[in-house]
Short mmCIF file of C-alpha atoms in Angstrom, two decimals:
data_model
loop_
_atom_site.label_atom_id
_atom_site.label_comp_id
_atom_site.label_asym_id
_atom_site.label_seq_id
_atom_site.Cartn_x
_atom_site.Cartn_y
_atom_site.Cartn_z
CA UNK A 172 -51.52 3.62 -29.04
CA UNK A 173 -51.91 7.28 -27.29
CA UNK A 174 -51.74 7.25 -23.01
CA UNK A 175 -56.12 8.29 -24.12
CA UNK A 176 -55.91 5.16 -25.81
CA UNK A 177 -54.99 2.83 -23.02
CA UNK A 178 -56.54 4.75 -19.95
CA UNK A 179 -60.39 4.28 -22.57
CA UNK A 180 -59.44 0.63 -22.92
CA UNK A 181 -59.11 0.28 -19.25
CA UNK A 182 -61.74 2.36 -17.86
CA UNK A 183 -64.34 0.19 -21.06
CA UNK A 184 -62.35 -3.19 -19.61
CA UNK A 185 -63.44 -1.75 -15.67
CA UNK A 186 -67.26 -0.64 -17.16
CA UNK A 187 -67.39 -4.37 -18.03
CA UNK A 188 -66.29 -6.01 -14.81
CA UNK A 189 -68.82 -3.73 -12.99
CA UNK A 190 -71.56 -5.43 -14.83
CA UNK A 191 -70.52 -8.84 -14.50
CA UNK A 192 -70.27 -8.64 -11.20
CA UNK A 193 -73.06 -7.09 -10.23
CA UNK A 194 -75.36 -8.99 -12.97
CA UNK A 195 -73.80 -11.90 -10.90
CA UNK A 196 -74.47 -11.41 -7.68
CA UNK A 197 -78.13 -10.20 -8.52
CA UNK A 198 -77.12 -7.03 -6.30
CA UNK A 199 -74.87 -4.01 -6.49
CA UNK A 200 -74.66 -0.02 -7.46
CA UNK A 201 -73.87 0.15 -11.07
CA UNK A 202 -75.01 3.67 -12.07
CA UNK A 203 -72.45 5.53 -10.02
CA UNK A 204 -69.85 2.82 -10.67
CA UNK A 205 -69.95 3.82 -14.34
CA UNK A 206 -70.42 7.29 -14.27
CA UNK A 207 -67.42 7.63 -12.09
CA UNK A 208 -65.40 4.89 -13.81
CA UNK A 209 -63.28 7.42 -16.04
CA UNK A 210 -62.08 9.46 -13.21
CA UNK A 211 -60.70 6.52 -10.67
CA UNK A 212 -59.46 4.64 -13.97
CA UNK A 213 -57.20 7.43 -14.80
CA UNK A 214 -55.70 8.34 -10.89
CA UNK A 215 -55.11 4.64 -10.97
CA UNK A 216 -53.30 3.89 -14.41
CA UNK A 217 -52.01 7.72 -14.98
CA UNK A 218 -51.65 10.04 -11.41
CA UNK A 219 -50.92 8.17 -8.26
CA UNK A 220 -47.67 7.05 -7.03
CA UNK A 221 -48.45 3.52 -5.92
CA UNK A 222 -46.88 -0.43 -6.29
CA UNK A 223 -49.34 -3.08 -6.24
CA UNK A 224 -46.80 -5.36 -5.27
CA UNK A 225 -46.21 -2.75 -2.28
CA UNK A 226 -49.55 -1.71 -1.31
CA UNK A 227 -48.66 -0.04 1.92
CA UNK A 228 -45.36 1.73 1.14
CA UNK A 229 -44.82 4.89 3.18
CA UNK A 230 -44.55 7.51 0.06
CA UNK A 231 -48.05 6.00 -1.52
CA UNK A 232 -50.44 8.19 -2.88
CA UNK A 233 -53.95 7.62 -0.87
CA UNK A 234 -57.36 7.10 -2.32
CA UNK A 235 -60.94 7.44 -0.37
CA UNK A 236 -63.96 6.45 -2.17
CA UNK A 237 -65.81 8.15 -0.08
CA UNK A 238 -69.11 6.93 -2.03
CA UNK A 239 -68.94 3.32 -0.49
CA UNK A 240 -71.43 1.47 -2.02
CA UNK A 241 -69.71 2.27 -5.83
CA UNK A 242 -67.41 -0.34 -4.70
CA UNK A 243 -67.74 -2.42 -7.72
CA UNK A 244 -65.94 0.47 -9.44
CA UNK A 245 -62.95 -0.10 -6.57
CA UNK A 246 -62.61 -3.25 -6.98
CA UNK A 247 -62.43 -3.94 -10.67
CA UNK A 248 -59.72 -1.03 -11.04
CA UNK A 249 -58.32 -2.98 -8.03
CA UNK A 250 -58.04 -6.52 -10.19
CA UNK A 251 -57.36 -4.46 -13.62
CA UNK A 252 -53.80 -2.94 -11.48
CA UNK A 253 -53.04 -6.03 -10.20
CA UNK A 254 -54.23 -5.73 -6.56
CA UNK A 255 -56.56 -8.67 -6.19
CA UNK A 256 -57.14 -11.34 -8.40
CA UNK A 257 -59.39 -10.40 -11.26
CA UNK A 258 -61.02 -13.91 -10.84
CA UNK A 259 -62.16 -12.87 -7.29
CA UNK A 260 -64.04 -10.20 -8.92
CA UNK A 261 -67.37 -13.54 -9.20
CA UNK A 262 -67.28 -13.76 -5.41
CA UNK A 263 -68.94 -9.60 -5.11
CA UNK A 264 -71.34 -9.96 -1.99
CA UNK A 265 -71.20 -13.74 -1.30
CA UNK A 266 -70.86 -15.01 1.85
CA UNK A 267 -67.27 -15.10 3.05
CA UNK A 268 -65.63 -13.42 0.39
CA UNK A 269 -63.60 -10.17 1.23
CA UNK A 270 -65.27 -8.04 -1.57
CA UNK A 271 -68.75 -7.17 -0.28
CA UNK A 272 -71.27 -4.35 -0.40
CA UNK A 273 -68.99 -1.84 0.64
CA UNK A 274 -64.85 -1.82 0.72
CA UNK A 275 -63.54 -3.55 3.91
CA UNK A 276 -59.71 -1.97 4.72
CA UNK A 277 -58.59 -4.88 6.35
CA UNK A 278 -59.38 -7.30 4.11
CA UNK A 279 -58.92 -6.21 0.45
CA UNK A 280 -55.46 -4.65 -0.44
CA UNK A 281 -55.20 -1.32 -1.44
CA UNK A 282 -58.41 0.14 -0.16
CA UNK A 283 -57.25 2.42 2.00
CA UNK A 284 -60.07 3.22 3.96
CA UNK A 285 -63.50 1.14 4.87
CA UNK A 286 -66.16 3.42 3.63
CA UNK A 287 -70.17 3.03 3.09
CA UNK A 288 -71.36 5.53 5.15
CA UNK A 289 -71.94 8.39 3.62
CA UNK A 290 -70.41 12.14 3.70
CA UNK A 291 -67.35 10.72 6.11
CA UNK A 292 -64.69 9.98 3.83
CA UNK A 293 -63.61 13.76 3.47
CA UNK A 294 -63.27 14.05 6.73
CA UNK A 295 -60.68 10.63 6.74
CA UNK A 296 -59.13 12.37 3.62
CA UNK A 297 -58.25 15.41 5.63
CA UNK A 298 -56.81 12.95 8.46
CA UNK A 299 -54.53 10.94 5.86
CA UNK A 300 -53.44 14.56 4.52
CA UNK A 301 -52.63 15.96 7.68
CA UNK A 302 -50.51 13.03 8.79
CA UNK A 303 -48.22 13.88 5.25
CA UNK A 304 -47.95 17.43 6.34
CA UNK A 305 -46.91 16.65 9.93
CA UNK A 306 -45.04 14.01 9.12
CA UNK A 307 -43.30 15.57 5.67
CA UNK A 308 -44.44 12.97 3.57
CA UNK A 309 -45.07 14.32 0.27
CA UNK A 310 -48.18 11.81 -0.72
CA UNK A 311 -50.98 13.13 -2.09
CA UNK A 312 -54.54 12.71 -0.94
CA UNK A 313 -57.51 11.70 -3.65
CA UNK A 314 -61.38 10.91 -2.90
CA UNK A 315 -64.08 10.77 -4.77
CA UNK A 316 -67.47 12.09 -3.54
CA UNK A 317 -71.03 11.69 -4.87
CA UNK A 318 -73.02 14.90 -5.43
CA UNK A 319 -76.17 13.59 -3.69
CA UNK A 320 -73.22 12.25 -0.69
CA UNK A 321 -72.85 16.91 -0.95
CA UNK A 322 -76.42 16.60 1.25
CA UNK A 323 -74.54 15.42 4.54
CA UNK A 324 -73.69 18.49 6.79
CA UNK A 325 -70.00 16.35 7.86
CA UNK A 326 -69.25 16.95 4.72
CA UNK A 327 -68.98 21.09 4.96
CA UNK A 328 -67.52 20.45 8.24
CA UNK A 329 -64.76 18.46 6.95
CA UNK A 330 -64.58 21.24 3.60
CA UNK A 331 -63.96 24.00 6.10
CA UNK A 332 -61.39 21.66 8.06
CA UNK A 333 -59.69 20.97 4.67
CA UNK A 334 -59.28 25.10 4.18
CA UNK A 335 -58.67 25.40 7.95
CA UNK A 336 -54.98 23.45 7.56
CA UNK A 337 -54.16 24.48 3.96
CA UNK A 338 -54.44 21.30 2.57
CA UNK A 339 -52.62 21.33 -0.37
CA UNK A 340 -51.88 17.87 -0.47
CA UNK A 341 -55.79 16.91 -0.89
CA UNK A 342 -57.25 16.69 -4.71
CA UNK A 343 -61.58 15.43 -4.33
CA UNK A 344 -63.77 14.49 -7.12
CA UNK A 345 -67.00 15.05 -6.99
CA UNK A 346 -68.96 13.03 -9.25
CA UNK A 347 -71.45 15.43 -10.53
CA UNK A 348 -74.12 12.78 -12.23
CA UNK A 349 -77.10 15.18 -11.37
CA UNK A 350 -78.99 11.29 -9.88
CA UNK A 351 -79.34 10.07 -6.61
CA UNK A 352 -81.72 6.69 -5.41
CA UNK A 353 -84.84 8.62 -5.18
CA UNK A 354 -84.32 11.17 -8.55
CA UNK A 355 -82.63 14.22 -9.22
CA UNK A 356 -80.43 15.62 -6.28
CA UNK A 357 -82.13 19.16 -7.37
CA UNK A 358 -85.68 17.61 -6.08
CA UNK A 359 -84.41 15.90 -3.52
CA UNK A 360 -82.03 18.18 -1.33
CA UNK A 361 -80.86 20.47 -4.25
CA UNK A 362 -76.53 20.97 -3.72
CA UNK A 363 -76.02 23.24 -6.62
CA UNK A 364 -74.17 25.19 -7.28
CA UNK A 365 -71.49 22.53 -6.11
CA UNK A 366 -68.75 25.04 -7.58
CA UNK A 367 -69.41 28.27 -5.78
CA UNK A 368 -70.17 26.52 -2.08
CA UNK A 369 -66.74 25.38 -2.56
CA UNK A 370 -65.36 28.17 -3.37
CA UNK A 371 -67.07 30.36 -0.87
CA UNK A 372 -65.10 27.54 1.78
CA UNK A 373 -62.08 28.37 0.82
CA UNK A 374 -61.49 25.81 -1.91
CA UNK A 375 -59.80 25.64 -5.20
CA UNK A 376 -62.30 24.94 -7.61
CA UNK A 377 -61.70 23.17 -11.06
CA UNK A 378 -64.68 22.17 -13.33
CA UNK A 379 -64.24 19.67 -16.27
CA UNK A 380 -65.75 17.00 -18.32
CA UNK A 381 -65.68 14.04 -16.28
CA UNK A 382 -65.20 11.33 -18.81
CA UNK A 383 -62.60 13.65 -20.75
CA UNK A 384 -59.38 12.21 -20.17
CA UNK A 385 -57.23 15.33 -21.29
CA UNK A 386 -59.56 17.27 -18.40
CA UNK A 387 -59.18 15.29 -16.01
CA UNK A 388 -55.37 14.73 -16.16
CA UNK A 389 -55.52 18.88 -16.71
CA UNK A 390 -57.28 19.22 -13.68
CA UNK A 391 -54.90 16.84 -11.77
CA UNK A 392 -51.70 18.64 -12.76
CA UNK A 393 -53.10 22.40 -12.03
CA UNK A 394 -54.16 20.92 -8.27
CA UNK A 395 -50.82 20.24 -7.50
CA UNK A 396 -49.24 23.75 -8.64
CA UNK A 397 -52.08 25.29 -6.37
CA UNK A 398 -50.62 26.27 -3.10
CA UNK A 399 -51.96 26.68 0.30
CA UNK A 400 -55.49 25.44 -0.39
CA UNK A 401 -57.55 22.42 -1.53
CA UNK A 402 -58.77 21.29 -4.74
CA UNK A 403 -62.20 20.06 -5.44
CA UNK A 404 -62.93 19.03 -8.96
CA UNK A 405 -66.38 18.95 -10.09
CA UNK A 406 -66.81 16.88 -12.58
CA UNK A 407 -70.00 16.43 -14.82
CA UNK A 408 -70.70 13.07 -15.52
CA UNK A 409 -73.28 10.99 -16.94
CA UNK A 410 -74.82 8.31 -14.00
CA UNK A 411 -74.98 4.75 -15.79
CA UNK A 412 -72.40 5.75 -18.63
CA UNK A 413 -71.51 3.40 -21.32
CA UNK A 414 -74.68 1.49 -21.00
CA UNK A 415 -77.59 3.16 -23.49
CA UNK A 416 -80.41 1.59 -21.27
CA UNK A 417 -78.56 2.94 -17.84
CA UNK A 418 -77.47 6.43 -18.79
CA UNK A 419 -79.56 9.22 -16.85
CA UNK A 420 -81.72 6.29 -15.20
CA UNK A 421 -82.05 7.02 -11.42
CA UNK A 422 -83.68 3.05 -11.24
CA UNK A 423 -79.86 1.97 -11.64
CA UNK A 424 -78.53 3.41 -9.17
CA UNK A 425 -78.82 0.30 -6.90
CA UNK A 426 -80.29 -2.41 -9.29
CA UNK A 427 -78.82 -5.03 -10.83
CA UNK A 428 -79.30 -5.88 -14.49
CA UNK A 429 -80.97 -8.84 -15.54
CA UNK A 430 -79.08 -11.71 -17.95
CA UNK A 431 -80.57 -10.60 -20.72
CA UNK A 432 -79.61 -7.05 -19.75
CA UNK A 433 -76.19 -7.97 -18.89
CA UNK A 434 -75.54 -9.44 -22.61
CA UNK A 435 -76.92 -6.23 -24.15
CA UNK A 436 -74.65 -3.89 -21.97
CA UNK A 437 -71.44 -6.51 -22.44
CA UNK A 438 -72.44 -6.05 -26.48
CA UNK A 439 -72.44 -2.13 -26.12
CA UNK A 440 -69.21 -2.23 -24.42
CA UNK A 441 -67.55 -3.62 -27.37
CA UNK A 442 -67.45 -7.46 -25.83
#
């Protein structure tokens, strides 16, 4: 079986966690968590340095999902590495249990970061990638962003920070699904083009496919030879993907399927 193979096995075996969870708990953000599910299923099973049995070694590379609520995406790559119990994946939102709404960093291993709030997790990236500079670590620095998350001003102050220091070390997604909760980010608060703005901020600026594994791992490598700057990879993405009755709905962003909904996505994803 090819390395495409295994990483589209995964990131199908993460697409159908996400549903079962949230169909579960009758609550949960499944259209982002699939449309993004490609890109954090390949820095988790092809690019980052990391031991599950060693969550907080030193030399670790770092991950920010800086678009909190996708955190059923989080934690079913979590379970499918070996971080958490997969099992745990039927207590998402209950009472007591350590995987709610949005990632908690003290409570579930290897989230690195407690995130929810929006357009701040770039600005925790740069922290994390300035400590490996100072420090000579030679970890890298990954988050993933939401295009509609592109609408909070901390996030172009944190960009220009990024440029400021040179960070070299720092690789973001942004998870270019074109949908946010109330429609398309163009009618809402329109962020395009995503591509140029970072440019223009002193960015290195990759666009690519975002369920293409060959372009993302493409895009991965040529960040790292890129020195003296960031890297921001746009990637195009379809919200909702792998489910025919969620793709391009902005209604999914933050509701949960029904039973009967559930059974037809679990079918399309080849269960």
């Amino acid at each position: 079986m090819s390395k495409n193979q295994i990483l589209q096995e995964k990131a199908t075996e993460v697409r159908r966690d996400i549903i079962k969870m949230i169909t579960e708990a009758s609550s949960g953000h499944p259209g982002g968590s699939l449309s993004a599910a490609d890109i954090v299923t390949a820095l988790y099973f092809e690019v980052m340095n990391i031991d599950p049995k060693n969550p907080k070694k030193e030399d670790r590379d770092r991950f920010v999902l800086s678009k909190g609520h996708a955190s059923p995406l989080l934690y079913s790559v979590l379970a499918e590495r070996g971080y958490i119990a997969k099992d745990s994946l039927k207590s998402f939102r209950r009472y007591g249990s350590k995987l709610q709404g949005h990632p908690d960093m003290n409570k579930v291993p290897g989230v690195e970061i407690s995130t929810g709030s929006l357009g701040q997790g770039l600005s925790v990236a740069n922290g994390m990638a300035i400590s490996g500079k100072l420090y000579n670590n030679n970890y890298r620095v990954y988050a993933l962003l939401g295009d509609g998350e592109l609408q909070e001003g901390q996030v172009w102050e944190a960009a220009m920070t990024s440029a400021q220091y040179k960070l070299d070390n720092l690789t973001i997604f942004i998870d270019n699904n074109g949908l946010q909760i109330d429609g398309n980010v163009s009618d809402v608060m329109n962020v395009a083009p995503i591509d140029e703005k970072f440019k223009a901020f002193g960015w290195n600026v990759i666009s690519i496919d975002g369920h293409n594994f060959d372009e993302i791992l493409a895009a991965v490598e040529k960040a790292k030879s890129v020195k003296g700057m960031p890297t921001a990879i746009v990637a195009k993405t379809i919200k909702g993907k792998g489910v025919s009755f969620m793709e391009n709905v902005a209604g999914f962003h933050g509701q949960a399927p029904t039973k009967e909904q559930e059974e037809i996505a679990l079918k399309e994803l080849g269960e």
